[in-house]
Structure formats: C-alpha cells, structure tokens
mmCIF file with all atom_site columns, N, CA and C in Angstrom:
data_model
loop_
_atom_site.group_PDB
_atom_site.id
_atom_site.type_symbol
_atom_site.label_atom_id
_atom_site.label_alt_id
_atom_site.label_comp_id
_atom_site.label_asym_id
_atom_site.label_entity_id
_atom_site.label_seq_id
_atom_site.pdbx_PDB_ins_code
_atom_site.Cartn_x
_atom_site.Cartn_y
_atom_site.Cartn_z
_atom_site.occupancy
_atom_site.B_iso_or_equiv
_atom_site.pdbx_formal_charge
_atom_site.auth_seq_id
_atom_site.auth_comp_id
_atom_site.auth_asym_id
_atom_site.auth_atom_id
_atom_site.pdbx_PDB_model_num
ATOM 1   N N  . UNK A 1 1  ? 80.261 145.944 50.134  1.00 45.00 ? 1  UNK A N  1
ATOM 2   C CA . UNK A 1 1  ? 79.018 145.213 50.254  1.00 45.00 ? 1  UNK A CA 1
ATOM 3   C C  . UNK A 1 1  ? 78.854 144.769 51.716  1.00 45.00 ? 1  UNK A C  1
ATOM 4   N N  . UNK A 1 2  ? 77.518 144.626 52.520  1.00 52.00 ? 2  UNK A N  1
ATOM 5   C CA . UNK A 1 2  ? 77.460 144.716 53.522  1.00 52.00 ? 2  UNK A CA 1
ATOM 6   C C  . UNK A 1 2  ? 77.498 143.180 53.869  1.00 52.00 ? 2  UNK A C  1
ATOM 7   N N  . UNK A 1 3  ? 77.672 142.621 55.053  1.00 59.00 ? 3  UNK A N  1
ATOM 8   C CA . UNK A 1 3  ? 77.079 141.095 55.002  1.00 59.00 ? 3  UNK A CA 1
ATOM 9   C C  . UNK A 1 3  ? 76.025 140.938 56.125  1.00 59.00 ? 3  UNK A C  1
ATOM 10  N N  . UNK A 1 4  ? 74.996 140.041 55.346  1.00 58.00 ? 4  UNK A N  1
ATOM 11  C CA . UNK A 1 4  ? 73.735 139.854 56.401  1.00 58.00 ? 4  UNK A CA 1
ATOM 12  C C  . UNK A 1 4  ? 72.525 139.940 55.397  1.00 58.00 ? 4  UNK A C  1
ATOM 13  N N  . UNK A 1 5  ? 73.204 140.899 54.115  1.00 60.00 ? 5  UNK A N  1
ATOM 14  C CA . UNK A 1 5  ? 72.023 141.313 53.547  1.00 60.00 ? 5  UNK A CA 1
ATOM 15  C C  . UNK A 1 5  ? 70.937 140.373 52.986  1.00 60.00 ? 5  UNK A C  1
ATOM 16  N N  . UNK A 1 6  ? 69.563 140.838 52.512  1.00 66.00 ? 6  UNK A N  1
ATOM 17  C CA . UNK A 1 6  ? 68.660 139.621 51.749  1.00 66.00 ? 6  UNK A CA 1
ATOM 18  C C  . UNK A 1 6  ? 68.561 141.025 50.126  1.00 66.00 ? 6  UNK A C  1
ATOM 19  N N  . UNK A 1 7  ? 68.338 139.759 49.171  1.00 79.00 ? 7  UNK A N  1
ATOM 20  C CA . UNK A 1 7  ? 67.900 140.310 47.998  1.00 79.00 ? 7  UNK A CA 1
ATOM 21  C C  . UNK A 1 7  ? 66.319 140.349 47.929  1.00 79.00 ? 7  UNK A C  1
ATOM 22  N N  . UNK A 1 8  ? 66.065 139.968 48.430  1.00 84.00 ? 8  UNK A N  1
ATOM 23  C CA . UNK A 1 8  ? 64.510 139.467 48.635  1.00 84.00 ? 8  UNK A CA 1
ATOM 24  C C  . UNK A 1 8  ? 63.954 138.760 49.653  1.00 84.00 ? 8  UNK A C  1
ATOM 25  N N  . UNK A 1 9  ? 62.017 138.901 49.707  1.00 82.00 ? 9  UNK A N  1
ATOM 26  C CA . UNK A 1 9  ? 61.467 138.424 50.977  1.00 82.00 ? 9  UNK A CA 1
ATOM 27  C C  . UNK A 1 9  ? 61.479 136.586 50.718  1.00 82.00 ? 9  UNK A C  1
ATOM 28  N N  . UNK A 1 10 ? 61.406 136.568 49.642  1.00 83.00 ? 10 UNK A N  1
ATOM 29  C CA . UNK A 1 10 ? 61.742 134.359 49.298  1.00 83.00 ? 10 UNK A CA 1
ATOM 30  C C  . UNK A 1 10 ? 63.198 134.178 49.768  1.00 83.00 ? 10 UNK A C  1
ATOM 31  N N  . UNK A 1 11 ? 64.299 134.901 49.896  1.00 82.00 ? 11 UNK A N  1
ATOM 32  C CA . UNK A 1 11 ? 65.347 134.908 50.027  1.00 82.00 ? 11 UNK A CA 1
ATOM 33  C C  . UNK A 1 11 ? 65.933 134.817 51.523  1.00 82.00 ? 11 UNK A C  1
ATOM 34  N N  . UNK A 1 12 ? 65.153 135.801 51.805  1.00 80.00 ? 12 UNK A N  1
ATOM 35  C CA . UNK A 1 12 ? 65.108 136.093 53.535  1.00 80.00 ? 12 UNK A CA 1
ATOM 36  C C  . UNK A 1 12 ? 64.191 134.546 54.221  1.00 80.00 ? 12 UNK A C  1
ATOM 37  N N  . UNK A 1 13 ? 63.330 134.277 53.896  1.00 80.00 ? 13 UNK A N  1
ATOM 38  C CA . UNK A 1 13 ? 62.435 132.662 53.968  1.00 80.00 ? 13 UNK A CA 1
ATOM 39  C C  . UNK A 1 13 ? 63.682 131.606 54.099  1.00 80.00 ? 13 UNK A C  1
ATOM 40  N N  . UNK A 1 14 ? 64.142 131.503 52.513  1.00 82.00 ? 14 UNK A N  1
ATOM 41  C CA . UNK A 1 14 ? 64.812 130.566 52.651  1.00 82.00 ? 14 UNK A CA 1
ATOM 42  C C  . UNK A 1 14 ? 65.921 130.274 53.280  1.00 82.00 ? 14 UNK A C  1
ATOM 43  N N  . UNK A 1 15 ? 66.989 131.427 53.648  1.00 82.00 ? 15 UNK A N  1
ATOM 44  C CA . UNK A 1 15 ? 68.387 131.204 53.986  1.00 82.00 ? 15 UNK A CA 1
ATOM 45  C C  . UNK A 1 15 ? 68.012 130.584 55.565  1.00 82.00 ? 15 UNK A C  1
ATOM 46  N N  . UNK A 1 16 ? 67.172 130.665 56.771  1.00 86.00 ? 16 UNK A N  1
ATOM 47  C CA . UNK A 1 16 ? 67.164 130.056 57.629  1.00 86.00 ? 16 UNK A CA 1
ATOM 48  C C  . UNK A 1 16 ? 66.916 129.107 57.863  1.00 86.00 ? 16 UNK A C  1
ATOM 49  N N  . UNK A 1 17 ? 66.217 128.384 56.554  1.00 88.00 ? 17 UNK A N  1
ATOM 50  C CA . UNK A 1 17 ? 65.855 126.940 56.549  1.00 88.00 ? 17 UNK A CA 1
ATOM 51  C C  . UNK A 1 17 ? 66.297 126.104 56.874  1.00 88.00 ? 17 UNK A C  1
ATOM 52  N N  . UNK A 1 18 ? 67.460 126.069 56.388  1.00 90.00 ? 18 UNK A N  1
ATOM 53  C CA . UNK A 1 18 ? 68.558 124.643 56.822  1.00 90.00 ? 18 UNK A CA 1
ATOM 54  C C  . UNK A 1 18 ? 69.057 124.879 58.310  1.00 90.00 ? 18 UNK A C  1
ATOM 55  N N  . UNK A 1 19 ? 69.226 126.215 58.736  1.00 91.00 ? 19 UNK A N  1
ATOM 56  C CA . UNK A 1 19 ? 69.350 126.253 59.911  1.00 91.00 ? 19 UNK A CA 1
ATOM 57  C C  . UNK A 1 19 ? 67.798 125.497 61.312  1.00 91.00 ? 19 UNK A C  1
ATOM 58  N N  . UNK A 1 20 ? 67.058 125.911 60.398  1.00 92.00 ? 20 UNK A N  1
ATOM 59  C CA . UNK A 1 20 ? 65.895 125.480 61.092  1.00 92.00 ? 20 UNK A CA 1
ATOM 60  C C  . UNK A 1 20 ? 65.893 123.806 61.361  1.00 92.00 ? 20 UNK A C  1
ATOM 61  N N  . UNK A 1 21 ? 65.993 123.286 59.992  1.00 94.00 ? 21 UNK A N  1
ATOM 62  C CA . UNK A 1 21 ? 65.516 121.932 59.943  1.00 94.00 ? 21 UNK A CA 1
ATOM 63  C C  . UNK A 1 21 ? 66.964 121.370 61.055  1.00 94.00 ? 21 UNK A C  1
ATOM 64  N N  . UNK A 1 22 ? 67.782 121.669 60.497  1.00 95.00 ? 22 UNK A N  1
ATOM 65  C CA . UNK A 1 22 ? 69.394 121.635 61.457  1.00 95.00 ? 22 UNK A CA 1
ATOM 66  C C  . UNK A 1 22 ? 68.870 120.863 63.640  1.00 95.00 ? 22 UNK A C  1
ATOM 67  N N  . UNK A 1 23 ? 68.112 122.304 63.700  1.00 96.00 ? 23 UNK A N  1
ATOM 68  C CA . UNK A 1 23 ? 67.760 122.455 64.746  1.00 96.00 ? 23 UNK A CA 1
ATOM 69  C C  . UNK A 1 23 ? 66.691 121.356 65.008  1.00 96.00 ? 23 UNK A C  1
ATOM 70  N N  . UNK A 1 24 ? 65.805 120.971 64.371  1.00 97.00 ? 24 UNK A N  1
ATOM 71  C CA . UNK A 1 24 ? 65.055 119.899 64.557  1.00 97.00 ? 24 UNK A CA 1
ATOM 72  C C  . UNK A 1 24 ? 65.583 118.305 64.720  1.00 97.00 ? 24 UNK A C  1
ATOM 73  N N  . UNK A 1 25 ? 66.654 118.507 63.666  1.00 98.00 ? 25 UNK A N  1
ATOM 74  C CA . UNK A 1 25 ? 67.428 116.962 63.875  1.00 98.00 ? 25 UNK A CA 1
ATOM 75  C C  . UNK A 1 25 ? 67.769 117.039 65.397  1.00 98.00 ? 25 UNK A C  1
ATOM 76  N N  . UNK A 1 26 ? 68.512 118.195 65.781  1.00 98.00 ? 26 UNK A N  1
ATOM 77  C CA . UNK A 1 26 ? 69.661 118.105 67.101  1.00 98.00 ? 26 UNK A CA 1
ATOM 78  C C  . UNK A 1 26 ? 68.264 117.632 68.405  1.00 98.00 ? 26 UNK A C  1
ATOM 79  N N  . UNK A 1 27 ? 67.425 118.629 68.560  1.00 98.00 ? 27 UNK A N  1
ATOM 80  C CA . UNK A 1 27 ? 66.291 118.408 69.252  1.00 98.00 ? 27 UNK A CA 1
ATOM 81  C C  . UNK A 1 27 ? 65.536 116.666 69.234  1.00 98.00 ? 27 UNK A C  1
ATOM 82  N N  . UNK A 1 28 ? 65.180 116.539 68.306  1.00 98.00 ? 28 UNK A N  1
ATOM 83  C CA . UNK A 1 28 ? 64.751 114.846 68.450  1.00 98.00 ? 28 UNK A CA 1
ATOM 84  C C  . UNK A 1 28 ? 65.930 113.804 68.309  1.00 98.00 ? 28 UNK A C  1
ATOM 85  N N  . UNK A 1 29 ? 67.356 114.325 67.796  1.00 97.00 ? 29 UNK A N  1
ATOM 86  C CA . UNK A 1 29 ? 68.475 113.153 68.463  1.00 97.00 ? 29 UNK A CA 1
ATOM 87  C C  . UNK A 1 29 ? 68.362 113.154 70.140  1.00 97.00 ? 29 UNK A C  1
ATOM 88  N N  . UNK A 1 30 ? 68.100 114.222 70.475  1.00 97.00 ? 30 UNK A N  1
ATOM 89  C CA . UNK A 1 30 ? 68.353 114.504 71.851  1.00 97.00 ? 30 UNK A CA 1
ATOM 90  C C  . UNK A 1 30 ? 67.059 113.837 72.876  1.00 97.00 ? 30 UNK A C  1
ATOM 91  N N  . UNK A 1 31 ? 66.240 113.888 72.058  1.00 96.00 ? 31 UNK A N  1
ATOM 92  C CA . UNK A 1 31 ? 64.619 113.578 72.640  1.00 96.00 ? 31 UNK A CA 1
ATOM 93  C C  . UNK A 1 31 ? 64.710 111.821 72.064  1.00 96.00 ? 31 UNK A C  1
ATOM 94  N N  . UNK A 1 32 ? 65.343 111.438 71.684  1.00 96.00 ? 32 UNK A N  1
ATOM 95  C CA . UNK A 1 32 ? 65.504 109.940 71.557  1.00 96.00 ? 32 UNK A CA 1
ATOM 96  C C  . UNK A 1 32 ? 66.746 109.288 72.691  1.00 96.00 ? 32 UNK A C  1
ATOM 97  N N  . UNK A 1 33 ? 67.701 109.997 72.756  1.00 95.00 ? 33 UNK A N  1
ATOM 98  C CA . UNK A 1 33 ? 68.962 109.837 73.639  1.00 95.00 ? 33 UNK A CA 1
ATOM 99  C C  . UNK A 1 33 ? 67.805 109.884 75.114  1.00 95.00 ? 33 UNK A C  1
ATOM 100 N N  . UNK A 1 34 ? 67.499 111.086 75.315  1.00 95.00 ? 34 UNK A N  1
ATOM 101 C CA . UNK A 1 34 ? 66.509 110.577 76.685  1.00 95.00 ? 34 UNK A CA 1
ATOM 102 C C  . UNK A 1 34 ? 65.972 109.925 76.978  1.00 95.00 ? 34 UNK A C  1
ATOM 103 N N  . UNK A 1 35 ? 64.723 109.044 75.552  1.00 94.00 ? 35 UNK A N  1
ATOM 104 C CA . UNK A 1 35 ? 63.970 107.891 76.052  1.00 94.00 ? 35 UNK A CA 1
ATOM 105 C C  . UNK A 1 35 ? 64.823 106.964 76.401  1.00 94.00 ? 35 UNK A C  1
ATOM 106 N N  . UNK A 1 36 ? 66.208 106.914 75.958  1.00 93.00 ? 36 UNK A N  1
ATOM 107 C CA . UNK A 1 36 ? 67.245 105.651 76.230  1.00 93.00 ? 36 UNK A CA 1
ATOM 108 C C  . UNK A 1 36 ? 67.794 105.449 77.700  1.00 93.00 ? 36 UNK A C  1
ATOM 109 N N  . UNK A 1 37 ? 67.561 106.683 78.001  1.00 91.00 ? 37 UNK A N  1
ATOM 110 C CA . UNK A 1 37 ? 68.318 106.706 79.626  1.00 91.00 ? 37 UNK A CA 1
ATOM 111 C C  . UNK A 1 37 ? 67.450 105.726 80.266  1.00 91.00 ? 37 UNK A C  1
ATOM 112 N N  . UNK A 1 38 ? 68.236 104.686 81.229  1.00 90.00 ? 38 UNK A N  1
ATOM 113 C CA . UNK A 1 38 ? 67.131 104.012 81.514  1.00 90.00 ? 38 UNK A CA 1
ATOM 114 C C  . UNK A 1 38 ? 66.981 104.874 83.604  1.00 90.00 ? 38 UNK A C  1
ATOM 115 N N  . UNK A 1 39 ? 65.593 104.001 83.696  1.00 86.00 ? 39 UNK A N  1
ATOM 116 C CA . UNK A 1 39 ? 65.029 105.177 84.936  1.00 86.00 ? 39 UNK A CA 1
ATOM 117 C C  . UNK A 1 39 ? 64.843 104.423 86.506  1.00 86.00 ? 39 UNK A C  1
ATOM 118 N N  . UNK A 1 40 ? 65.225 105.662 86.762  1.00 85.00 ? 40 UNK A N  1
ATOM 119 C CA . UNK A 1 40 ? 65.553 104.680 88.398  1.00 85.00 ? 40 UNK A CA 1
ATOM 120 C C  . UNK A 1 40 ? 64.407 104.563 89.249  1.00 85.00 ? 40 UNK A C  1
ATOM 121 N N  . UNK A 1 41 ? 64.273 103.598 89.805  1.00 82.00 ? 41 UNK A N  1
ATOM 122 C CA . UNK A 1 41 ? 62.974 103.579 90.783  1.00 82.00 ? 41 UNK A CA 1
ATOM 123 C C  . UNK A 1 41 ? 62.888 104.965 91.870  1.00 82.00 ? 41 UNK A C  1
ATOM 124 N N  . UNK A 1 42 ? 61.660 105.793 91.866  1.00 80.00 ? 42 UNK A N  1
ATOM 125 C CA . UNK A 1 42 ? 61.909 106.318 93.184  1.00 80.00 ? 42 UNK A CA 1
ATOM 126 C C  . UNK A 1 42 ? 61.881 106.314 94.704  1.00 80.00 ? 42 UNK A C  1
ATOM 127 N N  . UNK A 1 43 ? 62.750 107.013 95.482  1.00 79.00 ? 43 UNK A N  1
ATOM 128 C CA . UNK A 1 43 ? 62.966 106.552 96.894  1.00 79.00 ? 43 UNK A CA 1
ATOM 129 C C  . UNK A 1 43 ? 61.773 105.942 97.546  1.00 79.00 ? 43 UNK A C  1
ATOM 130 N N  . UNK A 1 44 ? 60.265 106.339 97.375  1.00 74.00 ? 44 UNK A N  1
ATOM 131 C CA . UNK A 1 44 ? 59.435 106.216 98.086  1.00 74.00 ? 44 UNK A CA 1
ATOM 132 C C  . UNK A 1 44 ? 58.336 105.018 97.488  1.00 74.00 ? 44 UNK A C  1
ATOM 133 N N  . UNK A 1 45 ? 58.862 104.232 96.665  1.00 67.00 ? 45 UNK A N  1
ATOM 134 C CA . UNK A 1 45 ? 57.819 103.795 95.458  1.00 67.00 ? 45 UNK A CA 1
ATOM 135 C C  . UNK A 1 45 ? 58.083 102.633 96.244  1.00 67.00 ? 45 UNK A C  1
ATOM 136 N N  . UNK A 1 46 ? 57.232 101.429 96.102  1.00 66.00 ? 46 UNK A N  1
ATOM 137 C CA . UNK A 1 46 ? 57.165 100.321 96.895  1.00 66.00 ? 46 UNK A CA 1
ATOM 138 C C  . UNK A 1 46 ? 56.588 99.068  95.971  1.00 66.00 ? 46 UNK A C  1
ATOM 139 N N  . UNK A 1 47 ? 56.332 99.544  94.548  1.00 61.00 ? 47 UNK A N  1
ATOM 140 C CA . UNK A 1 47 ? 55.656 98.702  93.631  1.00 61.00 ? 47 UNK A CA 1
ATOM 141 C C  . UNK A 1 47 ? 56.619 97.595  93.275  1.00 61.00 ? 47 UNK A C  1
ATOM 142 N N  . UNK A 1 48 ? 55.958 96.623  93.593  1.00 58.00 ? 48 UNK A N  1
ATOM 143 C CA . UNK A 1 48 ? 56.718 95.104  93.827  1.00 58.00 ? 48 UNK A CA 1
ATOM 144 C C  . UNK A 1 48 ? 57.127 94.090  94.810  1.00 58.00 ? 48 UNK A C  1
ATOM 145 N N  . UNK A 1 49 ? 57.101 94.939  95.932  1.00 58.00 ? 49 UNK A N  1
ATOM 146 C CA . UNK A 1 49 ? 57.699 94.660  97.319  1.00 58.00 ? 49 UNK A CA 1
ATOM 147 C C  . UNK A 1 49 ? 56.709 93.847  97.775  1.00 58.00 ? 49 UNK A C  1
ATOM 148 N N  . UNK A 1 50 ? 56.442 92.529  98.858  1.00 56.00 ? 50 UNK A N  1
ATOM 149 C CA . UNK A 1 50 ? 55.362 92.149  99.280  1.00 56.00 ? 50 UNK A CA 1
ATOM 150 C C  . UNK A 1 50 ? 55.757 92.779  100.817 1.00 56.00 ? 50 UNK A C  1
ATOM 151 N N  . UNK A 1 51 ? 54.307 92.550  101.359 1.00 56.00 ? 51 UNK A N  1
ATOM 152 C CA . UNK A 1 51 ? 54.071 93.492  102.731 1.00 56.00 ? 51 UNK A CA 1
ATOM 153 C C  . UNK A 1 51 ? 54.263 92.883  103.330 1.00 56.00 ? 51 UNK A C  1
#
C-alpha cells in the first residue's frame, strides 16, 4: 500500500485541515508576541523634546 494516498475528494479536503488551522494558531501567537515587543524611538524623531 502506498503512503500519501486519498480515498476520496472529502478526504483529500479534510486531512490538511488540522494542519491548516495548526498554522493559523502559530501565525497569530507570533503576530501577538510582536505587538508585545515594545518600540524604540527613532534616531531622528524629536517628539517631546522642547526647542
């Protein structure tokens, strides 16, 4: 018996699913971990400073 095979096109649908949804958790843990980074002023920015 070969491996990889599908018995069917609902079959072939479903087996990537969990891989899919899988992939969505990892992606928005990751896209939440970024909003957390906190952010550094840049070199040229002057907002706050008095003149």
């Amino acid at each position: 018996m070969a491996h990889g095979g599908t018995r069917g096109p609902q079959e072939f649908v479903d087996g990537p699913r969990p891989a899919v949804w899988t992939g969505v958790a990892v992606v928005l843990l990751g896209a939440l971990c970024a909003l957390g980074i906190p952010r550094r002023p840049r070199a040229g920015d002057t907002a706050g400073e008095s003149p």
